[in-house]
Coordinates of C-alpha atoms in Angstrom, one line a residue:
M1 CA 45.7 29.3 -12.9
N2 CA 45.8 26.1 -10.9
K3 CA 44.7 27.7 -8.2
L4 CA 42.0 29.6 -9.5
I5 CA 41.0 26.0 -11.8
K6 CA 40.1 24.8 -8.7
I7 CA 38.1 27.1 -7.0
L8 CA 35.9 27.8 -10.1
A9 CA 35.6 23.7 -10.0
F10 CA 34.3 23.5 -6.5
A11 CA 32.1 26.4 -7.2
F12 CA 30.7 24.5 -10.6
F13 CA 30.4 21.3 -8.6
C14 CA 28.3 22.2 -5.6
S15 CA 25.6 24.3 -8.2
V16 CA 25.0 21.0 -9.7
P17 CA 22.0 19.8 -7.7
S18 CA 23.0 16.4 -6.3
Q19 CA 21.5 13.2 -8.1
A20 CA 20.7 11.6 -4.6
L21 CA 17.7 10.4 -3.4
S22 CA 17.3 10.2 -0.3
L23 CA 15.5 7.7 1.7
Q24 CA 13.4 10.1 4.4
T25 CA 11.8 11.7 0.8
I26 CA 10.6 8.5 -0.3
F27 CA 8.7 7.5 2.8
D28 CA 7.8 11.1 4.0
N29 CA 6.2 11.2 0.2
Q30 CA 4.5 8.2 0.3
K31 CA 2.6 8.4 3.4
K32 CA 1.0 11.2 2.0
T33 CA -1.0 8.2 -0.2
A34 CA -2.7 6.2 3.0
F35 CA -6.2 7.1 3.5
P36 CA -6.6 8.6 7.4
D37 CA -9.5 9.3 6.3
T38 CA -13.8 7.9 4.9
C39 CA -12.8 4.9 1.9
E40 CA -14.8 2.0 0.4
M41 CA -13.2 -0.8 -1.4
Q42 CA -13.6 -3.3 -3.3
M43 CA -11.1 -6.8 -2.8
R44 CA -11.2 -9.5 -5.1
T45 CA -8.8 -12.2 -4.7
T46 CA -8.8 -15.2 -6.9
V47 CA -6.3 -17.9 -6.0
A48 CA -5.6 -21.2 -8.9
L49 CA -3.8 -23.9 -7.2
P50 CA -2.7 -27.2 -9.4
G51 CA -5.3 -29.9 -10.4
V52 CA -8.1 -27.2 -8.1
A53 CA -10.5 -25.1 -10.0
P54 CA -9.2 -21.6 -9.1
Q55 CA -11.5 -19.9 -6.1
S56 CA -12.8 -16.4 -6.0
V57 CA -13.4 -13.8 -2.5
V58 CA -14.6 -10.4 -2.9
T59 CA -13.8 -8.4 0.1
Y60 CA -16.1 -5.0 1.0
V61 CA -14.1 -2.3 2.7
I62 CA -15.5 0.8 4.5
T63 CA -13.2 2.4 6.8
A64 CA -13.6 6.0 8.8
G65 CA -9.9 7.1 9.9
P66 CA -7.0 5.2 11.0
S67 CA -9.2 2.9 13.9
K68 CA -12.3 2.2 12.3
S69 CA -13.7 -0.6 9.7
I70 CA -16.2 -2.5 9.1
T71 CA -14.4 -5.9 6.0
T72 CA -17.7 -8.0 4.7
I73 CA -16.4 -11.3 3.2
K74 CA -18.4 -12.8 0.1
S75 CA -17.6 -16.8 -1.3
S76 CA -19.3 -19.4 -1.7
M77 CA -17.1 -21.2 1.5
M78 CA -17.9 -17.9 4.0
Q79 CA -19.7 -15.0 4.0
M80 CA -18.7 -13.0 7.2
K81 CA -18.8 -9.4 8.5
M82 CA -15.6 -8.1 11.0
V83 CA -15.9 -4.8 13.1
Q84 CA -13.0 -2.6 13.8
N85 CA -12.5 0.1 16.7
D86 CA -9.8 1.2 17.9
G87 CA -7.8 -2.2 18.5
R88 CA -11.1 -4.6 18.8
M89 CA -12.8 -6.5 16.4
K90 CA -15.9 -8.3 16.0
V91 CA -17.0 -11.6 14.0
T92 CA -20.0 -11.8 12.6
D93 CA -20.8 -15.4 10.2
L94 CA -23.8 -13.9 8.3
K95 CA -25.2 -17.1 7.2
T96 CA -25.7 -18.0 10.8
G97 CA -25.7 -14.8 12.5
K98 CA -23.9 -15.9 14.7
T99 CA -21.1 -13.8 16.6
L100 CA -18.5 -14.2 18.2
P101 CA -17.3 -12.3 21.5
A102 CA -15.4 -9.5 20.8
Q103 CA -11.0 -9.6 20.9
N104 CA -8.0 -7.4 20.4
M105 CA -6.9 -7.8 17.5
P106 CA -4.8 -4.7 15.9
T107 CA -6.3 -2.1 13.2
Q108 CA -5.4 -2.8 9.0
N109 CA -6.4 -1.1 6.6
P110 CA -5.7 -3.3 3.2
A111 CA -5.7 1.0 1.8
D112 CA -2.4 1.9 3.8
I113 CA 0.4 0.0 2.2
S114 CA 3.2 2.1 3.4
K115 CA 3.0 -0.1 6.4
S116 CA 4.2 -2.9 5.2
M117 CA 6.9 -0.3 4.2
G118 CA 9.3 -0.3 6.9
E119 CA 10.9 2.5 7.9
P120 CA 14.1 4.5 6.5
A121 CA 16.6 3.4 8.6
D122 CA 15.1 -0.7 7.0
Y123 CA 17.1 0.2 3.5
N124 CA 19.6 0.6 1.7
D125 CA 20.5 4.0 -0.6
A126 CA 18.2 4.3 -3.7
V127 CA 19.7 3.6 -6.7
K128 CA 18.8 4.4 -10.2
F129 CA 17.0 1.6 -12.2
G130 CA 15.7 3.1 -15.0
E131 CA 13.3 5.0 -17.4
G132 CA 9.3 4.6 -16.0
S133 CA 7.0 6.2 -18.5
S134 CA 6.6 9.9 -18.6
K135 CA 4.6 9.6 -16.3
E136 CA 6.6 8.2 -14.2
G137 CA 10.0 9.4 -15.0
T138 CA 13.3 8.2 -14.0
I139 CA 12.4 4.9 -11.6
W140 CA 14.6 4.7 -8.7
K141 CA 15.0 0.6 -7.0
V142 CA 15.6 0.7 -2.5
T143 CA 17.0 -2.8 -1.6
P144 CA 16.0 -4.0 2.5
K145 CA 18.7 -4.1 4.6
D146 CA 16.4 -7.2 5.8
A147 CA 14.9 -9.3 3.4
S148 CA 11.4 -9.7 5.7
K149 CA 11.4 -6.2 3.6
P150 CA 9.9 -5.8 0.6
T151 CA 11.6 -3.9 -2.4
L152 CA 10.3 -0.5 -3.5
Y153 CA 10.6 1.1 -7.3
Y154 CA 9.9 5.0 -6.5
A155 CA 8.7 7.3 -9.9
S156 CA 10.1 10.0 -9.4
K157 CA 7.9 12.9 -11.1
M158 CA 4.9 10.8 -9.3
K159 CA 6.9 10.5 -6.4
K160 CA 5.3 7.5 -5.2
V161 CA 5.8 3.5 -5.0
V162 CA 4.4 1.9 -7.7
K163 CA 5.8 -1.7 -8.0
M164 CA 6.6 -3.9 -4.4
T165 CA 7.8 -7.2 -4.4
A166 CA 8.8 -9.4 -1.8
V167 CA 9.5 -13.1 -1.2
V168 CA 7.8 -14.7 2.0
N169 CA 8.1 -18.1 3.2
G170 CA 9.8 -19.3 -0.5
A171 CA 6.5 -17.4 -2.9
V172 CA 7.4 -14.3 -4.2
S173 CA 5.1 -11.3 -4.7
E174 CA 5.1 -7.9 -6.7
S175 CA 2.8 -5.5 -6.5
K176 CA 2.0 -2.6 -8.7
F177 CA -0.1 0.3 -7.5
E178 CA -2.3 2.9 -9.6
Y179 CA -3.1 7.1 -7.7
C180 CA -5.8 9.0 -8.4
D181 CA -5.1 12.1 -10.0
N182 CA -6.8 16.2 -9.9
S183 CA -9.6 14.4 -11.4
C184 CA -10.1 12.3 -7.4
P185 CA -11.3 13.9 -3.9
L186 CA -8.2 12.9 -2.6
P187 CA -5.7 13.4 -5.8
G188 CA -2.8 10.9 -4.8
T189 CA -4.1 9.1 -2.8
L190 CA -4.1 5.5 -3.7
K191 CA -7.0 4.7 -6.1
K192 CA -5.7 0.2 -7.6
A193 CA -3.0 -2.1 -6.1
T194 CA -2.8 -5.2 -8.3
I195 CA -0.7 -7.9 -6.4
K196 CA 0.0 -11.7 -7.7
T197 CA 2.1 -14.3 -6.1
V198 CA 3.7 -17.3 -6.9
L199 CA 3.6 -20.2 -4.4
P200 CA 6.3 -22.1 -4.8
Q201 CA 4.3 -25.4 -4.4
G202 CA 2.6 -24.6 -7.7
G203 CA -0.4 -22.0 -9.3
E204 CA -0.7 -18.3 -7.6
S205 CA -3.7 -15.8 -6.0
N206 CA -3.7 -12.7 -7.7
V207 CA -5.8 -9.6 -5.8
I208 CA -7.0 -6.9 -7.1
L209 CA -7.9 -3.6 -4.9
E210 CA -9.8 -0.9 -6.2
V211 CA -11.1 1.7 -4.2
L212 CA -14.6 2.4 -5.1
K213 CA -14.3 5.6 -2.9
A214 CA -12.7 8.1 -0.9
K215 CA -13.7 11.5 0.7
P216 CA -12.6 13.6 3.4
R217 CA -13.4 12.1 6.9
H218 CA -16.9 13.0 8.5
V219 CA -18.4 11.6 11.3
L220 CA -20.5 7.9 10.5
P221 CA -23.0 7.0 13.1
S222 CA -21.2 5.7 15.6
K223 CA -23.5 2.4 16.1
M224 CA -22.1 1.1 13.2
F225 CA -18.3 0.5 14.2
D226 CA -20.4 -1.0 17.6
V227 CA -17.6 -4.2 18.5
E228 CA -19.4 -5.2 22.2

């Protein structure tokens, strides 16, 4: 009888799905949120320091695939355009019209939040953190092995990272992410990121990145991305 009970208990245990969530699953799902295609974004950055009037910078970005982009920065202090093309970048001062010689520069896409997260090997196993909204479901917390990487908060129903926290040079940063629903041309991709950073010397910066347009890749005039 005891042997039968052990067999039944083992069979029951095997039939119950594992509650663990693999890191590979989290990272595989998160990679689907990045924009490999053409999109237009607006990023507004506001910095408030003690005793200084808040300063705002508006940045517009057009991307064409993973290696081409045009970034236009406008503020009271500067206006410039940066064109990136396969690891080369050209910078133009829009006030003077002066263009600096092209230089090598790693390609950056502010809508690709996955790059700052690293790889599964950089993290400890995910643990249940609590229950989010009905849309989010269970929230899993993923802590890094190295403090240089952020802590991730993953929503089980959405299958996406909804929040990320990090400490860099004493500054505490919290990023919250919103994603497109099925009404978007690219469902599931990043729609909005809100990043608040509290500075160690006092004050804070707030960055709001919004994707204005996103669509599957199409051919844009190559002249737009000329850097030489």
